Coordinates of C-alpha atoms in Angstrom, one line a residue:
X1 CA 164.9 181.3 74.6
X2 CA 162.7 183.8 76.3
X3 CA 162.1 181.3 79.2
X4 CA 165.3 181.1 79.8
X5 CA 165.6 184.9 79.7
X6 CA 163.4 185.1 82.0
X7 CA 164.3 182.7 84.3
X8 CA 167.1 184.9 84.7
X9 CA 165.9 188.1 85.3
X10 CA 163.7 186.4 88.1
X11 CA 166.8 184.9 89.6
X12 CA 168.3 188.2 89.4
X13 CA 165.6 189.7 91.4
X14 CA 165.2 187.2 94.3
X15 CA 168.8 188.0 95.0
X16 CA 167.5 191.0 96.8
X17 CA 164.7 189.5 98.9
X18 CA 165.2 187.6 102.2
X19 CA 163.3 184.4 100.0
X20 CA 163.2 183.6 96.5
X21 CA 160.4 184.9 94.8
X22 CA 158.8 181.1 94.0
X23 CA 159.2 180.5 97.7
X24 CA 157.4 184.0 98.7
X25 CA 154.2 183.2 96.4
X26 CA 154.3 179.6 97.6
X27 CA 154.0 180.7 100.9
X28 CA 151.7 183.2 100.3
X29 CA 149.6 180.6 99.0
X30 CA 149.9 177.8 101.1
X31 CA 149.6 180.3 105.0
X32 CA 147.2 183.3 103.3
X33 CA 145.5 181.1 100.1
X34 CA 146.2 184.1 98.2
X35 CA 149.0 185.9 96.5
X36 CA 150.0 189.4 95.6
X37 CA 152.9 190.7 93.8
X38 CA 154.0 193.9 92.7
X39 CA 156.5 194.5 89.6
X40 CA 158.0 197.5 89.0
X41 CA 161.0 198.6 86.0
X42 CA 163.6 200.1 87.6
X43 CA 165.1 202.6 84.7
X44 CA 161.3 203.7 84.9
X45 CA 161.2 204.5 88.2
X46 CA 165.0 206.0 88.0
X47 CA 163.1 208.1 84.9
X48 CA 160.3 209.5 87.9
X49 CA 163.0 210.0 90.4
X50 CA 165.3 212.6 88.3
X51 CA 162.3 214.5 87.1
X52 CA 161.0 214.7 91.0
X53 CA 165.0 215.4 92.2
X54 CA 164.7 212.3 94.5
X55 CA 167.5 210.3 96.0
X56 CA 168.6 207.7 93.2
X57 CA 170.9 205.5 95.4
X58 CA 168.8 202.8 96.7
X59 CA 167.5 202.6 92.9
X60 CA 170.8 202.1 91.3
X61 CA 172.2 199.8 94.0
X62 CA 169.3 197.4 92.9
X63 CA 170.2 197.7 89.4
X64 CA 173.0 195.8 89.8
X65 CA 170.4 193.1 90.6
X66 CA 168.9 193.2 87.3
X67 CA 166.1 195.9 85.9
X68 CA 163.4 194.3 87.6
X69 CA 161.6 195.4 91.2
X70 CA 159.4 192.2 92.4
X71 CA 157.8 192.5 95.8
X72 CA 155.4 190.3 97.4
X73 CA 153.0 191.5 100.2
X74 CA 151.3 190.2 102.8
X75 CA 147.4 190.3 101.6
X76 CA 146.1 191.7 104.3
X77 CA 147.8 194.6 103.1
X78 CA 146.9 194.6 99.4
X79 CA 143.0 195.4 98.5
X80 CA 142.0 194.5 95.0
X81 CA 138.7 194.8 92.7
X82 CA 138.4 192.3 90.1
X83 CA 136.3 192.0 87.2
X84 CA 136.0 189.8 84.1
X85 CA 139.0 191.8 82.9
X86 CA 141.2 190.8 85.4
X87 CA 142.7 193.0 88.3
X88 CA 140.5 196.6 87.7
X89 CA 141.9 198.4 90.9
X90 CA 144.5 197.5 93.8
X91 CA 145.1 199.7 97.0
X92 CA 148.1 198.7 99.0
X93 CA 148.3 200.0 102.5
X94 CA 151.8 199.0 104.5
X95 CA 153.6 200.9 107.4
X96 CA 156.9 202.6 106.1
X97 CA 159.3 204.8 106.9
X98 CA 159.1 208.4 106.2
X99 CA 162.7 208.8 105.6
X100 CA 162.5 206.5 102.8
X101 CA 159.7 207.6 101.2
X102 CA 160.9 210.9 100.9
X103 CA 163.7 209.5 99.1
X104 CA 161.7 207.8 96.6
X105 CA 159.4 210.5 95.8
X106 CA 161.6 213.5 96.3
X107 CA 160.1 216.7 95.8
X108 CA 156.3 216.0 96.1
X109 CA 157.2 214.6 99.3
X110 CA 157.8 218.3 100.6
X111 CA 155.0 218.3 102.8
X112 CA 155.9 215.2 104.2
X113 CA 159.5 216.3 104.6
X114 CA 158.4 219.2 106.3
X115 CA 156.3 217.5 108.6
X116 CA 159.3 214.9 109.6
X117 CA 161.5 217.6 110.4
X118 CA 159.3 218.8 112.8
X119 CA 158.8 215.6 114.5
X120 CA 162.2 214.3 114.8
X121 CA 163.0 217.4 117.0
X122 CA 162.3 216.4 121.0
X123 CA 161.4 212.8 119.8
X124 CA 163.7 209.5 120.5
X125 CA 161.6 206.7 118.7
X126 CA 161.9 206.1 115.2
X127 CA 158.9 207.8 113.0
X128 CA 156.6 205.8 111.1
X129 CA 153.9 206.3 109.0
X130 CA 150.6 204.7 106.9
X131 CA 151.8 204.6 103.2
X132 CA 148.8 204.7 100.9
X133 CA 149.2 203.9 96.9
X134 CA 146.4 203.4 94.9
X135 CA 146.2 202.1 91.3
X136 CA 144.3 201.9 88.5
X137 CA 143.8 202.1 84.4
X138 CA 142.4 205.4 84.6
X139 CA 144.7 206.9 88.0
X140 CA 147.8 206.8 90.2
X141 CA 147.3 208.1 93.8
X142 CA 149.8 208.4 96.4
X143 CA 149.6 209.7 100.0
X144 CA 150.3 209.0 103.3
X145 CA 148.8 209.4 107.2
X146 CA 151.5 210.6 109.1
X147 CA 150.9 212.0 113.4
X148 CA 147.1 212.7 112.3
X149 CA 147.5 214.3 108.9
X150 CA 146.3 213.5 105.8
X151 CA 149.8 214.1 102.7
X152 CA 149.3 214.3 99.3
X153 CA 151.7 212.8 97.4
X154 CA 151.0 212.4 93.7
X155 CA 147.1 212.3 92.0
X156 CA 148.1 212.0 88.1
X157 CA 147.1 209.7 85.4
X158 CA 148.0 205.8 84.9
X159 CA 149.8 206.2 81.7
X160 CA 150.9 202.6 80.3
X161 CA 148.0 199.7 79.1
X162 CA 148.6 197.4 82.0
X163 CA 148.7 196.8 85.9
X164 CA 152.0 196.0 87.7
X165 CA 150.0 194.3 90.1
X166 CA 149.6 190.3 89.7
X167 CA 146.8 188.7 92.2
X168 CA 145.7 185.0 92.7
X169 CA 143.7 183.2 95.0
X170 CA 142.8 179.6 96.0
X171 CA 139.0 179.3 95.9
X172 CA 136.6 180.9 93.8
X173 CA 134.9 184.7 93.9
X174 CA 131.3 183.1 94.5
X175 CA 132.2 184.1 98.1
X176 CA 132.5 187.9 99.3
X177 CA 132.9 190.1 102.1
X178 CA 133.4 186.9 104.7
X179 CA 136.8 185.4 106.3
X180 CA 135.8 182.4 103.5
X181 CA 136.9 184.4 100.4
X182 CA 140.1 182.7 100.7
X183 CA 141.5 179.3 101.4
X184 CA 144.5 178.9 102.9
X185 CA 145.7 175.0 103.5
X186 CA 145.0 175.5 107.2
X187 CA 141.3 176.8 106.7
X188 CA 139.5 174.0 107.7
X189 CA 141.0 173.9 110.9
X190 CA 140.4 177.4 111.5
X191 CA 137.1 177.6 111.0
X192 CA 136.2 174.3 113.0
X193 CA 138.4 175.1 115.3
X194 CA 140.3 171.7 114.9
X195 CA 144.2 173.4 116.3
X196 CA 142.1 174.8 120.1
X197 CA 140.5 171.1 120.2
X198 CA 143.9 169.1 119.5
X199 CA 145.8 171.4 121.8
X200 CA 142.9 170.9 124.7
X201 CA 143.3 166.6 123.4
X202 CA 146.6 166.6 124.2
X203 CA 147.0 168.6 127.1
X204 CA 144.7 166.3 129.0
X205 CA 146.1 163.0 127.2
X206 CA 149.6 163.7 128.0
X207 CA 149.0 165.3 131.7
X208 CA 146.4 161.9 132.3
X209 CA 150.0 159.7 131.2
X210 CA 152.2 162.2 133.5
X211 CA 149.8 161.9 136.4
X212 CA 149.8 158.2 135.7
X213 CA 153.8 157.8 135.5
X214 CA 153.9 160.1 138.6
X215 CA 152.0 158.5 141.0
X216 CA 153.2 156.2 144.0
X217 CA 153.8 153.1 142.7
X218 CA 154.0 150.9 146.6
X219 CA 152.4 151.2 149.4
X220 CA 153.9 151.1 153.1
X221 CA 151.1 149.5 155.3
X222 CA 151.4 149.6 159.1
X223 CA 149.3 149.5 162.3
X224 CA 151.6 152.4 163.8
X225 CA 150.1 155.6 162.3
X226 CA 153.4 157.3 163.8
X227 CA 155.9 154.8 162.7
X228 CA 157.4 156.6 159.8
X229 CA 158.0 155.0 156.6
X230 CA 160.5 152.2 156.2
X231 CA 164.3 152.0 156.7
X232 CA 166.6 151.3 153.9
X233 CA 169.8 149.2 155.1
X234 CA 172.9 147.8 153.3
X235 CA 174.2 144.9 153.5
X236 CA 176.7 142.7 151.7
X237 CA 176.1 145.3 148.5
X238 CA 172.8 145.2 148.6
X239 CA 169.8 147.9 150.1
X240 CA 167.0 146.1 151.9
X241 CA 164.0 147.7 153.1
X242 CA 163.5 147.3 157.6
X243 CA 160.0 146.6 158.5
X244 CA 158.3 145.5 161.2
X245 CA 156.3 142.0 162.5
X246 CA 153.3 144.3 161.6
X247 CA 154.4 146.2 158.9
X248 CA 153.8 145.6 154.8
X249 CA 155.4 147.0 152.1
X250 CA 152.9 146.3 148.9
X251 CA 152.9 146.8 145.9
X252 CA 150.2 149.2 144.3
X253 CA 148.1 148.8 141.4
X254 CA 148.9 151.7 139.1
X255 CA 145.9 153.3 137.4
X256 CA 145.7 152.6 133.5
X257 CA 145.8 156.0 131.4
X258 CA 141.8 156.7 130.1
X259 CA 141.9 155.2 126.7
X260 CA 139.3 157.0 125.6
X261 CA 141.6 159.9 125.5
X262 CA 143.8 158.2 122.8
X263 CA 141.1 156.8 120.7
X264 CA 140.2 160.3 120.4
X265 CA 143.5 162.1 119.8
X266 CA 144.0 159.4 116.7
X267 CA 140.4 160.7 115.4
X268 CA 141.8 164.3 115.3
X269 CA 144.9 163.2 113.8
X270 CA 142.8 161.6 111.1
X271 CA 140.6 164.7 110.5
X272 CA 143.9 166.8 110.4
X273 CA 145.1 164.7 107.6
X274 CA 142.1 165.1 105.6
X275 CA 141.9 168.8 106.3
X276 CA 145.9 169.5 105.2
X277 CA 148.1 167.3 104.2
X278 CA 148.1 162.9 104.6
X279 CA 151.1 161.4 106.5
X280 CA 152.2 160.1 103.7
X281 CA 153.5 162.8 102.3
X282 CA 155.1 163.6 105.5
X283 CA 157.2 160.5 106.1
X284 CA 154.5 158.9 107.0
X285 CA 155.0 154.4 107.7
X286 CA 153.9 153.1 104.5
X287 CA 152.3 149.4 105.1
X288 CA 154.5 146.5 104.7
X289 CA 154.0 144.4 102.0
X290 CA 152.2 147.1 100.0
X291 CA 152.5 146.7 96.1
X292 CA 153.6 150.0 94.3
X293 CA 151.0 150.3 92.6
X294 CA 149.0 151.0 95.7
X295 CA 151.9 152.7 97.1
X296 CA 152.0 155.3 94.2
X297 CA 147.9 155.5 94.0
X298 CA 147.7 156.4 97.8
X299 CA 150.6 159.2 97.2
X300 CA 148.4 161.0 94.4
X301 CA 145.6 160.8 95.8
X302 CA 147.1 162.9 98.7
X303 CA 148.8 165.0 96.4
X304 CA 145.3 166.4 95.4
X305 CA 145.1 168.7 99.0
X306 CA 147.8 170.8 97.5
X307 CA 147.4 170.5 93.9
X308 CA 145.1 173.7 94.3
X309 CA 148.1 175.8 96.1
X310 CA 150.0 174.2 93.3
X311 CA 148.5 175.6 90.7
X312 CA 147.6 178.8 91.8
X313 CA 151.4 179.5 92.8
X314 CA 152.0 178.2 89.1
X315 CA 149.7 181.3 87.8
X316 CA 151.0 183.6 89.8
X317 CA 154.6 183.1 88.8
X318 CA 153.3 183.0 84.8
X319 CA 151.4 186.7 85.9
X320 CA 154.6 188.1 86.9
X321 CA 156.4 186.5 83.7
X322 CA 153.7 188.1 81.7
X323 CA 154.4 191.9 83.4
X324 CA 157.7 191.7 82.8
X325 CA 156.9 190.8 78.8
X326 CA 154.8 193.8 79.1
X327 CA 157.4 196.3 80.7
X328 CA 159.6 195.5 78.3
X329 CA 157.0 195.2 75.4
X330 CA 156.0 199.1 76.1
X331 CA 158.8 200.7 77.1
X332 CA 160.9 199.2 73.8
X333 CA 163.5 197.6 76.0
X334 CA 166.6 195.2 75.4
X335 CA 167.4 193.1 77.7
X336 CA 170.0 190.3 78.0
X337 CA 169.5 187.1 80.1
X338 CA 172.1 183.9 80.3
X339 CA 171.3 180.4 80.7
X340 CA 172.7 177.2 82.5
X341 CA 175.6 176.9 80.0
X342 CA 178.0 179.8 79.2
X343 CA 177.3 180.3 75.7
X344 CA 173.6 180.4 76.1
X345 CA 172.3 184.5 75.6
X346 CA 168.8 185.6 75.4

């Protein structure tokens, strides 16, 4: 029953994103090897918003989506300290604009209100600024860098027994502080800069076939260096080339592409396939006359490259689950979810 239930408050939420959520954390997984999702309880935040006299619009148009705010960033925008307990502290850094944040956070965003009205006078480009929001079980900081200052926004306690905040990441933490922390399905190929040497493999393959398919393919020989080249005539339907007693046309050997070139873009290929993902999964040929039990042992052993993504999109989506338990644990909610068949109520 409560998977159900949650299944549909999930749904509810992807409604509002360009993506589902799944297909947000898979592809946060799979481009960044990491994955970092926010989850917030809307009547909370309403709750914050009256008692700062903020706009409540945006907040109760997403209501109508279900009471549950799940955001996925990119992770170059999300910082996060982790211990044996889990997620200890996350900073999340984005570009937003100031309009909107001093709709969300109404009255301590005066400053920053001040500050806007100021700069939309005499100024035709849009205003942005650096939004800062730290978190933490001990504190809650907001603030924000906007046209070389420094705003306050909140500084006040973390009040409930969890983070909002739900972080995974492909690899392990033995490695810190370096661009390997993470492992992102393209990695390999970054770091051994496989994608500059395939593009450098082809370029020269495929302008070696061009040069090959564009070069003269007969050859007008002649004792008469001013002669000209020879006359085309018809005849009866047909063209005929006009030559003279001491004229040839012949034809010319065309110059085989270097083989070498190909021999080495089907290397590459190769290493690409063990780097990412195998042809096979790809539509691949399979070989005829295979059995299916070879068939079906090639095909997992290829599914092992993304069994990692796999299963840290599949713990990510359980961390979110589990927040949502937990908003709705400590905040003595009721909530109502539907299944695939009408009569079905959680």
């Amino acid at each position: 029953a409560h998977e159900k239930g949650l299944k549909w408050i999930l749904d509810n939420a992807s409604k509002r994103r360009p993506a589902s959520i799944i297909a947000e954390i898979a592809q946060s997984v799979v481009d960044y090897g990491e994955a970092c999702t926010l989850v917030l309880y809307l009547p909370e935040l309403l709750k914050g918003q009256a008692a700062n006299k903020a706009s409540t619009k945006r907040t109760e148009r997403m209501m109508r989506h279900g009471p549950f705010l799940i955001r996925t960033y990119h992770p170059a925008s999300v910082f996060v300290r982790r211990s044996d307990a889990g997620v200890e502290e996350v900073l999340l850094v984005t570009e937003e604009d100031p309009t909107a944040i001093v709709d969300v956070w109404g009255d301590l965003a005066a400053e920053l209100k001040r500050l806007l009205a100021t700069a939309v006078e005499g100024s035709t480009a849009p205003p942005t600024l650096t939004f800062y929001e730290y978190l933490s079980y001990d504190h809650h900081a907001v603030w924000a860098d906007f046209q070389g200052a420094s705003v306050e926004i909140q500084i006040k306690d973390w009040s409930w027994p969890f983070l909002p905040w739900a972080h995974r990441r492909v690899g392990g933490g033995l490695v810190s502080g370096s661009d390997k922390e993470t492992k992102p399905m393209l990695g390999t190929m970054y770091h051994f800069d496989q994608w500059e040497l395939t593009n450098r493999t082809r370029t020269l393959r495929y302008s070696d076939m061009l040069r090959t398919a564009g070069s003269p393919r007969r050859t007008f020989q002649t004792t008469d260096p001013e002669g000209g080249a020879p006359k085309i005539a018809a005849a009866g339907g047909e063209m005929y080339e006009v030559v003279q007693e001491d004229e040839q046309v012949l034809d010319r050997r065309l110059p085989e592409p270097d083989p070498s070139m190909a021999l080495l873009h089907a290397e590459i290929k190769q290493e690409h396939q063990k780097a990412t993902l195998s042809d096979l999964l790809l539509g691949g040929e399979i070989p005829s006359g295979a059995a299916y039990a070879s068939i079906n042992l090639v095909t997992h052993s290829a599914l092992q490259a993304i069994k990692p993504y796999k299963t840290a999109a599949e713990l990510q989506y359980a961390d979110i689950c589990e927040i949502v338990l937990l908003w709705i644990h400590y905040t003595q909610a009721e909530l109502i979810g539907y299944g695939i068949d009408t009569t079905d109520q959680v």
